[in-house]
Short mmCIF file of C-alpha atoms in Angstrom, two decimals:
data_model
loop_
_atom_site.label_atom_id
_atom_site.label_comp_id
_atom_site.label_asym_id
_atom_site.label_seq_id
_atom_site.Cartn_x
_atom_site.Cartn_y
_atom_site.Cartn_z
CA MET A 4 160.09 88.83 80.14
CA ASP A 5 160.07 90.39 83.57
CA LYS A 6 156.42 89.86 84.50
CA ALA A 7 155.32 86.46 85.78
CA ALA A 8 152.55 86.22 83.20
CA ILE A 9 151.01 88.22 80.37
CA PHE A 10 147.40 88.29 79.19
CA LYS A 11 147.02 88.49 75.46
CA GLY A 12 143.98 88.59 73.24
CA SER A 13 144.00 86.17 70.35
CA LYS A 14 141.68 84.40 67.96
CA GLU A 15 141.11 81.68 70.54
CA GLY A 16 140.13 84.15 73.26
CA ILE A 17 142.28 85.41 76.08
CA VAL A 18 145.66 83.71 76.23
CA LEU A 19 147.65 83.68 79.42
CA LEU A 20 151.36 83.51 78.72
CA VAL A 21 153.33 82.24 81.69
CA ASN A 22 156.96 83.11 82.19
CA PRO A 23 158.60 79.69 82.30
CA ASP A 24 161.64 80.83 84.27
CA LEU A 25 159.86 81.98 87.41
CA ASP A 26 158.85 79.69 90.26
CA PHE A 27 155.29 78.65 90.92
CA THR A 28 154.66 80.84 94.00
CA SER A 29 155.47 84.07 92.21
CA ILE A 30 153.21 83.09 89.32
CA VAL A 31 150.37 82.39 91.73
CA ASN A 32 150.99 85.64 93.59
CA PHE A 33 150.98 87.63 90.39
CA LEU A 34 147.82 85.95 89.11
CA SER A 35 145.86 86.37 92.32
CA LYS A 36 146.81 90.04 92.40
CA THR A 37 145.76 90.60 88.78
CA LEU A 38 142.53 88.65 89.16
CA GLU A 39 141.63 90.53 92.32
CA GLU A 40 142.28 93.87 90.64
CA ARG A 41 140.25 93.07 87.56
CA LYS A 42 137.63 90.80 89.07
CA LEU A 43 134.78 92.07 86.97
CA PHE A 44 136.69 91.75 83.75
CA PHE A 45 137.72 88.18 84.27
CA SER A 46 134.56 86.82 85.89
CA GLY A 47 132.99 84.25 83.59
CA ALA A 48 135.99 84.17 81.29
CA SER A 49 137.60 81.12 79.85
CA LEU A 50 141.34 81.42 79.34
CA LEU A 51 143.90 79.54 77.34
CA LEU A 52 147.04 78.91 79.33
CA ASP A 53 150.25 78.98 77.32
CA THR A 54 152.92 77.50 79.53
CA ASN A 55 155.87 78.18 77.21
CA ASP A 56 156.92 74.55 77.69
CA ARG A 57 156.93 74.81 81.45
CA ILE A 58 155.35 71.69 82.90
CA PHE A 59 152.96 72.12 85.84
CA SER A 60 152.62 69.29 88.29
CA GLU A 61 149.24 67.87 89.30
CA GLU A 62 149.46 69.70 92.61
CA GLU A 63 150.25 73.01 90.94
CA LEU A 64 147.37 72.66 88.49
CA LYS A 65 145.02 71.93 91.35
CA ASN A 66 146.17 75.09 93.13
CA LEU A 67 145.74 77.16 89.97
CA GLY A 68 142.31 75.60 89.46
CA SER A 69 141.07 76.60 92.88
CA LEU A 70 142.53 80.10 92.48
CA PHE A 71 140.70 80.62 89.18
CA GLN A 72 137.53 79.08 90.52
CA LYS A 73 137.40 81.79 93.18
CA TYR A 74 136.99 84.38 90.42
CA GLY A 75 134.65 82.36 88.25
CA VAL A 76 137.26 81.79 85.59
CA SER A 77 138.04 78.59 83.77
CA PHE A 78 141.16 77.75 81.81
CA ARG A 79 142.56 75.11 79.61
CA ILE A 80 146.19 74.37 78.89
CA LYS A 81 147.22 74.94 75.31
CA GLY A 82 147.10 71.71 73.38
CA GLU A 83 145.04 69.91 76.01
CA GLU A 84 141.31 69.29 76.35
CA LYS A 85 140.80 69.20 80.09
CA ILE A 86 139.21 72.24 81.68
CA TYR A 87 140.28 73.56 85.06
CA GLY A 88 138.76 76.17 87.31
CA THR A 89 135.05 77.03 87.13
CA GLU A 90 132.98 74.55 85.22
CA PHE A 91 130.76 76.04 82.56
CA LEU A 92 128.21 74.33 80.42
CA ASN A 93 130.64 74.17 77.58
CA LEU A 94 129.84 73.14 74.08
CA SER A 95 132.40 70.41 73.77
CA ASN A 96 130.62 68.64 76.62
CA LEU A 97 127.25 69.09 74.98
CA GLN A 98 128.42 67.56 71.78
CA GLU A 99 129.49 64.46 73.59
CA GLU A 100 125.95 64.08 74.89
CA LYS A 101 123.72 62.01 72.68
CA MET A 102 120.86 64.32 71.84
CA ALA A 103 117.46 64.23 70.28
CA VAL A 104 116.00 67.58 69.26
CA VAL A 105 112.27 68.20 69.01
CA THR A 106 111.75 71.38 67.02
CA HIS A 107 108.14 72.04 67.96
CA THR A 108 105.84 72.25 70.94
CA MET A 109 105.04 68.74 72.12
CA ARG A 110 101.29 68.40 72.25
CA SER A 111 98.96 65.97 73.94
CA GLY A 112 99.54 62.44 72.68
CA GLN A 113 103.05 63.05 71.43
CA SER A 114 105.92 61.33 73.17
CA ILE A 115 109.62 60.75 72.86
CA LYS A 116 111.85 58.20 74.49
CA PHE A 117 115.57 58.59 74.02
CA ASP A 118 118.71 57.10 75.45
CA GLY A 119 120.60 60.34 76.00
CA SER A 120 119.41 63.94 76.28
CA VAL A 121 116.36 65.55 74.75
CA VAL A 122 116.07 69.17 73.66
CA VAL A 123 112.57 70.51 73.11
CA LEU A 124 112.23 73.81 71.25
CA GLY A 125 108.77 74.64 72.53
CA ASP A 126 106.44 73.68 75.36
CA ILE A 127 105.63 70.22 76.63
CA ASN A 128 101.88 70.35 76.93
CA GLU A 129 99.61 68.35 79.15
CA GLY A 130 99.33 64.81 77.83
CA ALA A 131 102.76 64.82 76.17
CA GLU A 132 105.57 62.70 77.53
CA VAL A 133 109.36 62.92 77.46
CA ASN A 134 111.63 60.13 78.62
CA ALA A 135 115.36 60.70 78.54
CA SER A 136 118.09 58.69 80.18
CA LYS A 137 120.15 61.83 80.71
CA ASN A 138 119.09 65.49 80.63
CA VAL A 139 116.06 67.29 79.25
CA TYR A 140 116.38 70.88 78.05
CA ILE A 141 113.11 72.69 77.36
CA PHE A 142 112.87 76.06 75.66
CA GLY A 143 109.32 76.49 76.87
CA ILE A 144 106.97 75.52 79.68
CA VAL A 145 106.58 71.98 81.01
CA ARG A 146 102.97 70.98 81.60
CA GLY A 147 103.12 67.29 80.77
CA ILE A 148 104.96 64.24 81.95
CA ILE A 149 108.71 64.24 82.05
CA ASN A 150 111.19 61.62 83.21
CA ALA A 151 114.88 62.40 83.13
CA GLY A 152 117.97 60.59 84.28
CA GLU A 153 119.91 63.52 85.63
CA LYS A 154 118.74 67.05 85.08
CA ILE A 155 115.79 69.00 83.70
CA ILE A 156 116.34 72.57 82.57
CA SER A 157 113.28 74.53 81.51
CA LEU A 158 111.97 78.07 81.11
CA GLY A 159 109.00 77.12 83.29
CA PHE A 160 107.71 74.22 85.30
CA GLN A 161 104.09 73.22 85.74
CA PRO A 162 104.43 69.47 85.35
CA ILE A 163 101.76 66.87 86.05
CA ARG A 164 104.27 64.19 86.75
CA MET A 165 108.00 64.44 86.82
CA SER A 166 110.81 62.18 87.88
CA ILE A 167 114.56 62.39 87.99
CA GLY A 168 116.38 59.11 88.26
CA ARG A 169 114.07 57.02 90.37
CA LYS A 170 112.73 59.91 92.39
CA MET A 171 109.20 61.08 91.67
CA LEU A 172 108.36 64.73 92.20
CA GLU A 173 105.85 65.21 94.95
CA VAL A 174 105.18 68.93 94.90
CA ALA A 175 105.67 71.11 91.84
CA PRO A 176 106.65 74.78 92.12
CA SER A 177 103.67 76.90 93.03
CA ASP A 178 101.31 78.07 90.31
CA LYS A 179 102.28 81.69 90.63
CA SER A 180 105.98 81.27 90.17
CA TYR A 181 106.03 78.58 87.51
CA ARG A 182 107.19 80.93 84.80
CA LYS A 183 110.80 81.08 85.81
CA PRO A 184 113.76 79.37 84.23
CA ARG A 185 114.86 76.62 86.56
CA VAL A 186 117.12 73.64 86.81
CA ALA A 187 115.61 70.60 88.46
CA GLU A 188 118.06 68.06 89.78
CA LEU A 189 118.61 65.67 92.62
CA GLU A 190 120.17 66.93 95.81
CA ASN A 191 120.47 64.48 98.71
CA GLY A 192 117.92 62.24 97.04
CA GLU A 193 115.32 65.00 96.72
CA ILE A 194 114.31 66.88 93.61
CA VAL A 195 115.22 70.53 93.98
CA PHE A 196 114.37 73.41 91.68
CA LYS A 197 117.04 76.04 91.35
CA VAL A 198 116.12 79.31 89.75
CA ILE A 199 118.70 80.03 87.11
CA GLY A 200 120.61 83.16 87.99
CA GLU A 201 119.51 83.12 91.61
CA LYS A 202 121.48 81.41 94.30
CA LYS A 203 118.58 80.53 96.58
CA SER A 204 117.47 76.92 96.49
CA LEU A 205 113.76 76.23 96.28
CA ARG A 206 113.86 73.22 98.49
CA ARG A 207 110.46 72.20 99.65
CA LYS A 208 109.82 72.97 103.27
CA GLU A 209 108.71 69.97 105.28
CA MET B 13 91.71 78.45 43.50
CA GLY B 14 89.70 78.37 46.72
CA ARG B 15 90.95 78.12 50.25
CA THR B 16 90.10 74.83 51.93
CA ILE B 17 89.73 75.20 55.69
CA VAL B 18 88.82 72.44 58.11
CA VAL B 19 86.83 73.46 61.18
CA THR B 20 87.69 71.04 63.92
CA ALA B 21 88.00 70.69 67.68
CA GLY B 22 88.54 67.18 68.92
CA LYS B 23 85.86 67.51 71.56
CA GLY B 24 82.20 67.37 70.63
CA GLY B 25 79.64 70.04 71.31
CA VAL B 26 81.97 73.01 71.19
CA GLY B 27 80.27 74.54 68.17
CA LYS B 28 82.12 73.29 65.11
CA THR B 29 78.94 73.01 63.04
CA THR B 30 77.54 76.37 64.17
CA VAL B 31 80.84 78.07 63.47
CA THR B 32 81.06 76.45 60.02
CA ALA B 33 77.53 77.51 59.06
CA ASN B 34 77.75 81.07 60.31
CA LEU B 35 81.28 81.69 59.12
CA GLY B 36 80.24 80.36 55.72
CA ALA B 37 77.34 82.79 55.68
CA LEU B 38 79.45 85.79 56.62
CA LEU B 39 82.21 84.95 54.15
CA THR B 40 79.47 84.83 51.53
CA LYS B 41 78.22 88.23 52.66
CA LEU B 42 81.69 89.59 51.99
CA GLY B 43 81.21 88.63 48.36
CA ASN B 44 82.76 85.17 48.27
CA LYS B 45 81.42 82.00 46.78
CA VAL B 46 81.44 79.53 49.64
CA VAL B 47 80.67 75.85 50.05
CA VAL B 48 80.30 74.28 53.48
CA VAL B 49 80.90 70.55 53.52
CA ASP B 50 79.43 68.31 56.19
CA MET B 51 82.05 65.66 56.86
CA ASP B 52 80.18 64.09 59.75
CA ILE B 53 79.12 61.02 57.81
CA GLY B 54 76.36 59.17 59.62
CA LEU B 55 75.63 62.00 62.04
CA ARG B 56 74.92 64.88 59.74
CA ASN B 57 73.80 68.14 61.27
CA LEU B 58 74.95 70.99 59.14
CA ASP B 59 71.85 70.74 56.93
CA VAL B 60 69.56 71.12 59.96
CA VAL B 61 71.54 74.01 61.40
CA MET B 62 71.21 75.83 58.09
CA GLY B 63 67.56 74.79 57.68
CA LEU B 64 68.22 73.01 54.41
CA GLU B 65 67.24 69.47 55.40
CA ASN B 66 64.26 69.39 53.01
CA ARG B 67 66.36 70.31 50.04
CA VAL B 68 68.98 67.60 50.36
CA VAL B 69 68.77 65.17 47.47
CA TYR B 70 72.24 63.75 47.04
CA ASN B 71 75.17 63.84 49.39
CA ILE B 72 78.94 63.61 49.40
CA MET B 73 78.90 59.81 49.64
CA ASP B 74 76.74 59.62 46.52
CA VAL B 75 79.31 61.77 44.75
CA SER B 76 82.10 59.58 46.08
CA ASP B 77 80.27 56.43 44.93
CA GLY B 78 79.71 57.94 41.51
CA LYS B 79 75.92 58.02 41.85
CA CYS B 80 75.69 61.70 40.95
CA LYS B 81 77.72 64.71 39.83
CA ILE B 82 79.09 67.19 42.35
CA ASN B 83 76.76 69.92 41.07
CA GLN B 84 73.74 67.74 41.74
CA ALA B 85 74.70 67.24 45.36
CA LEU B 86 75.34 70.92 46.15
CA VAL B 87 72.42 72.60 47.91
CA ARG B 88 72.01 76.34 47.50
CA ASP B 89 71.20 78.29 50.67
CA LYS B 90 67.69 79.68 51.13
CA THR B 91 68.74 83.29 51.43
CA LEU B 92 72.36 83.66 50.36
CA PRO B 93 72.85 82.84 46.68
CA GLY B 94 76.63 82.45 47.03
CA LEU B 95 76.46 79.86 49.81
CA PHE B 96 76.26 76.14 49.13
CA LEU B 97 76.04 73.04 51.27
CA LEU B 98 77.53 69.69 50.40
CA PRO B 99 75.62 67.43 52.80
CA ALA B 100 76.82 64.28 54.52
CA SER B 101 75.18 60.91 54.15
CA GLN B 102 73.06 59.64 57.00
CA ILE B 103 72.93 55.98 55.97
CA HIS B 104 76.67 55.42 55.80
CA THR B 105 79.16 55.21 58.62
CA LYS B 106 82.66 56.57 58.77
CA LYS B 107 84.00 53.15 57.78
CA ASP B 108 82.54 53.64 54.31
CA ILE B 109 84.54 56.79 53.61
CA ASN B 110 87.08 56.64 50.81
CA ILE B 111 89.51 59.38 51.80
CA ASP B 112 91.22 59.57 48.39
CA LYS B 113 87.86 60.12 46.73
CA ILE B 114 86.96 62.88 49.19
CA VAL B 115 90.27 64.64 48.53
CA GLU B 116 89.61 64.37 44.81
CA ILE B 117 86.08 65.81 45.14
CA ILE B 118 87.27 68.74 47.23
CA SER B 119 90.10 69.50 44.80
CA ILE B 120 87.54 69.72 41.99
CA ILE B 121 85.30 72.03 44.07
CA GLU B 122 88.31 74.23 44.85
CA ASN B 123 88.36 75.38 41.24
CA SER B 124 84.95 77.03 41.36
CA PHE B 125 84.68 78.36 44.93
CA ASP B 126 86.54 80.91 47.03
CA TYR B 127 86.15 79.08 50.32
CA ILE B 128 85.56 75.45 51.17
CA LEU B 129 84.77 75.00 54.85
CA LEU B 130 84.95 71.41 56.04
CA ASP B 131 82.89 70.66 59.12
CA SER B 132 84.83 67.93 60.90
CA PRO B 133 83.22 65.40 63.23
CA ALA B 134 84.38 65.12 66.84
CA GLY B 135 87.16 62.71 67.62
CA ILE B 136 90.45 61.93 65.96
CA GLU B 137 89.44 58.83 64.04
CA LYS B 138 88.65 58.29 60.41
CA GLY B 139 85.98 60.97 60.25
CA PHE B 140 88.41 63.62 61.39
CA GLU B 141 91.09 62.19 59.14
CA SER B 142 88.89 62.46 56.06
CA ALA B 143 87.86 66.01 56.97
CA SER B 144 91.41 67.20 57.46
CA ALA B 145 92.99 65.33 54.54
CA PRO B 146 91.84 67.80 51.84
CA ALA B 147 92.46 70.90 53.98
CA LYS B 148 95.39 73.28 53.73
CA GLU B 149 94.34 75.41 56.68
CA ALA B 150 92.55 74.73 59.95
CA LEU B 151 90.34 76.54 62.40
CA ILE B 152 90.31 75.07 65.88
CA VAL B 153 87.20 75.74 67.92
CA VAL B 154 87.65 75.56 71.67
CA THR B 155 85.40 76.42 74.55
CA PRO B 156 87.23 77.84 77.53
CA ASP B 157 87.37 74.67 79.60
CA VAL B 158 90.19 72.28 80.32
CA SER B 159 88.82 69.25 78.51
CA SER B 160 88.22 71.18 75.31
CA VAL B 161 91.69 72.71 75.45
CA ARG B 162 93.32 69.35 76.01
CA ASP B 163 91.45 67.76 73.09
CA ALA B 164 92.29 70.70 70.88
CA ASP B 165 95.96 70.29 71.76
CA ARG B 166 95.87 66.69 70.60
CA VAL B 167 94.16 67.63 67.35
CA ILE B 168 96.63 70.44 66.67
CA GLY B 169 99.48 67.98 67.14
CA ILE B 170 97.97 65.62 64.58
CA LEU B 171 97.32 68.43 62.10
CA GLU B 172 100.88 69.71 62.45
CA ASN B 173 102.21 66.22 61.82
CA ARG B 174 100.16 66.14 58.63
CA GLY B 175 101.81 69.36 57.49
CA ILE B 176 98.86 71.69 58.09
CA LEU B 177 100.67 74.59 59.69
CA ALA B 178 98.22 77.45 59.10
CA ILE B 179 96.12 76.89 62.20
CA SER B 180 94.07 79.54 63.97
CA LEU B 181 92.05 79.44 67.11
CA ILE B 182 88.44 80.40 67.78
CA VAL B 183 87.40 80.61 71.41
CA ASN B 184 83.68 79.90 71.48
CA ARG B 185 81.04 80.44 74.16
CA TYR B 186 83.20 82.95 75.98
CA ASP B 187 81.41 84.24 79.04
CA ILE B 188 83.08 87.41 80.26
CA ASN B 189 81.15 87.41 83.54
CA LEU B 190 82.42 83.95 84.43
CA VAL B 191 85.92 84.91 83.37
CA ASN B 192 85.85 88.03 85.49
CA ARG B 193 84.78 85.96 88.45
CA LYS B 194 87.65 83.57 87.64
CA LYS B 195 85.24 80.69 87.07
CA MET B 196 86.24 80.23 83.45
CA LEU B 197 89.57 79.89 81.72
CA ASN B 198 90.42 83.23 80.16
CA ALA B 199 91.28 83.52 76.51
CA ASP B 200 94.88 84.47 77.24
CA SER B 201 95.59 81.24 79.06
CA VAL B 202 93.96 79.20 76.29
CA VAL B 203 96.19 80.92 73.76
CA ASP B 204 99.15 80.51 76.07
CA ILE B 205 98.66 76.75 76.37
CA LEU B 206 97.91 76.08 72.72
CA GLY B 207 100.38 78.58 71.32
CA LEU B 208 98.28 79.45 68.30
CA ASP B 209 97.11 82.61 66.62
CA LEU B 210 93.75 83.69 68.08
CA ILE B 211 91.48 84.68 65.21
CA GLY B 212 88.37 85.40 67.22
CA MET B 213 86.33 85.07 70.37
CA ILE B 214 82.62 84.36 70.20
CA PRO B 215 80.68 85.42 73.28
CA GLU B 216 78.13 83.16 74.93
CA ASP B 217 74.91 84.31 73.28
CA LYS B 218 71.37 82.93 73.49
CA SER B 219 70.61 83.93 69.95
CA VAL B 220 73.07 81.28 68.67
CA ILE B 221 71.06 78.40 70.13
CA GLU B 222 67.80 80.01 69.10
CA SER B 223 68.89 80.46 65.50
CA THR B 224 70.34 76.95 65.35
CA ASN B 225 67.11 75.41 66.56
CA LYS B 226 65.11 77.44 64.09
CA GLY B 227 67.37 76.35 61.27
CA GLU B 228 68.31 79.90 60.44
CA LEU B 229 71.67 81.53 60.03
CA LEU B 230 72.63 84.10 62.60
CA VAL B 231 72.92 86.84 59.96
CA ASN B 232 69.25 86.41 59.18
CA TYR B 233 68.00 85.67 62.68
CA ALA B 234 69.90 88.15 64.86
CA ASN B 235 72.06 90.36 62.74
CA GLY B 236 73.01 92.71 65.54
CA SER B 237 73.79 90.07 68.16
CA PRO B 238 77.26 90.05 69.74
CA ALA B 239 77.90 86.54 68.40
CA ASN B 240 77.10 87.59 64.86
CA LYS B 241 79.38 90.58 65.23
CA ALA B 242 82.15 88.22 66.37
CA PHE B 243 81.57 85.91 63.39
CA GLU B 244 81.68 88.90 61.09
CA ASN B 245 85.01 89.99 62.54
CA ILE B 246 86.42 86.49 62.16
CA SER B 247 85.38 86.29 58.53
CA ARG B 248 87.00 89.64 57.86
CA ARG B 249 90.18 88.49 59.57
CA ILE B 250 90.18 85.35 57.43
CA GLU B 251 89.97 87.66 54.43
CA GLY B 252 93.12 89.36 55.68
CA GLU B 253 91.64 92.50 57.18
CA ASP B 254 93.05 93.82 60.43
CA VAL B 255 90.02 93.99 62.72
CA PRO B 256 90.39 94.90 66.38
CA PHE B 257 89.00 92.46 68.94
CA LEU B 258 85.63 93.13 70.53
CA ASN B 259 85.82 94.40 74.06
CA PHE B 260 83.34 92.21 75.91
CA ASN B 261 83.79 94.16 79.09
CA SER B 262 82.15 97.23 77.64
CA GLN B 263 78.87 95.41 77.14
CA ARG B 264 75.99 97.02 78.94
CA ARG B 265 75.31 95.43 82.29
CA GLY B 266 72.25 95.64 84.48
CA ILE B 267 72.21 98.10 87.32
CA PHE B 268 72.40 95.28 89.84
CA SER B 269 75.79 94.28 88.59
CA LEU B 270 77.08 97.38 90.29
CA PHE B 271 76.34 95.77 93.61
CA ARG B 272 77.51 92.31 92.71
CA ARG B 273 80.70 91.33 94.35
CA ARG B 274 83.42 90.31 91.96
#
C-alpha cells in the first residue's frame, strides 16, 4: 500500500482504510488534500474508519475530528460506537431517547405528558398541550401549548404558550412566517428559533 | 343498510338543526329514504324547523322506554314522502337517556332507511355522546369564527377517539363580503386548522332564517336560493358525486359595490 489511505465503498457505507505503516502527519496531509479536492462529494457523509490495527491516540483523534468537521463529515472507528467529526442527528442517538409517539393531530382538549421526548405526527391545535422532559418533534404546525425540556423541532410555529426548560416564550415568530420548519432551543437563556436549512438566527430584536 | 351520520358542532347556534333538516330533505329528493333523528332531548327543535310539531305523537324516549313501536314514533314529512322525523322528548332531560337503547333503536332503523341523520345537541356531554354513539360517520358544522372552530376541534378529537374517522366539514353562514374584507375567517384557514375534508360551504342567506321560522324546508320555501343550492351540492357529494364548489365571488353585486373600498 503506497497511499496513506484508501476510500472504499462497502455495505456499511464508505470505509476509509488507513495505511498503518505511515506516520500521522502524512495521513492528515493526504486526507485534507483529498477532502479539499472532493468537498462536495464528502460533505454530509459518515465514514467508517478502518485503522488496520493502528492505534490512534486521543490527541490524534481530536485532530482528525476537527479536520473532518471542517468538511461536514463524521466518522466512526471500526468496532467502536463513538462518533467523531460533524455531529448529525443520528438514529442510534434517537433510539436511546425515550419516546412517545402521537400518530394523529392533537386537538383541543387532548394532552400528553411524558418523561422523555414526544413525536407528534400531525398538528398541535389550539387547546392541546404537550409536556416533555426532553425534546418535542412535530410533523405539523404548533398552535397550542408546548413545554419541552431541551428542544422543539416543528414544521411551523404559531404557539399560544411555549416554554423550554424554565424559560417561557415571550414573542412567537410573526404570523406571516410561521410556516417554516424551525428548531426552537435555548441560547444564552433565551429561546431562539432557527430556520432549518438557513444559518441566520431569528433572535428577537430588543 | 343505511348510513348513519351524526351532525354535530360542539358550539350551539351554528346551524346543526337547519343543516340536518335541509340535508335530509335534499337527500330524499335524490331518491333516498331518510330519517332525521332529533337527539336534543329536552330541547327539541327539529320538529319546529320542519313544521311538524303538530304531528308529533310519540318520541324517541317513548321508543326507548318501550311505550311504543319505532314505526309509531316516526313522523312523515308534509311534502316529501321519503323523509321521516324521529322526534326528541321535551319532558325528559339528557340524564334520562339510555345510550345502549338508542344505539339499538338506530341499528333497527338502519335496516329500512338509506340515511339516518342524527341531530346532535350542543356541548360534549351526554347528549352529544348519545348522538354520536350510533353513528359511523360525522358531519361537523362550523361557522367561520374562532370559537366555533375551537369547539369543533374538540369535538373532532372526541369523535376520532371513539373510532369515527369518516368526518367531513360544512362551513355554514359563509359571508364572502366579510371574508373579502378580511373580517371573517376564510374557509381555507378553517380547513387548514381542522385538517378535515371540506364537503360544502353554505353562504349566509336570509332565506334560511325565513324558512326556519315558517317551519318550511328550504327546498319548498326558496328552491333557487344560494343556500339551497349549497345544500343540494352537499347532498350530492355525500352520495359520492363529484360536484364542483360554488364560486361565491361570482354572485351578482349591486352597482355601488364597484365604488366600495375593499
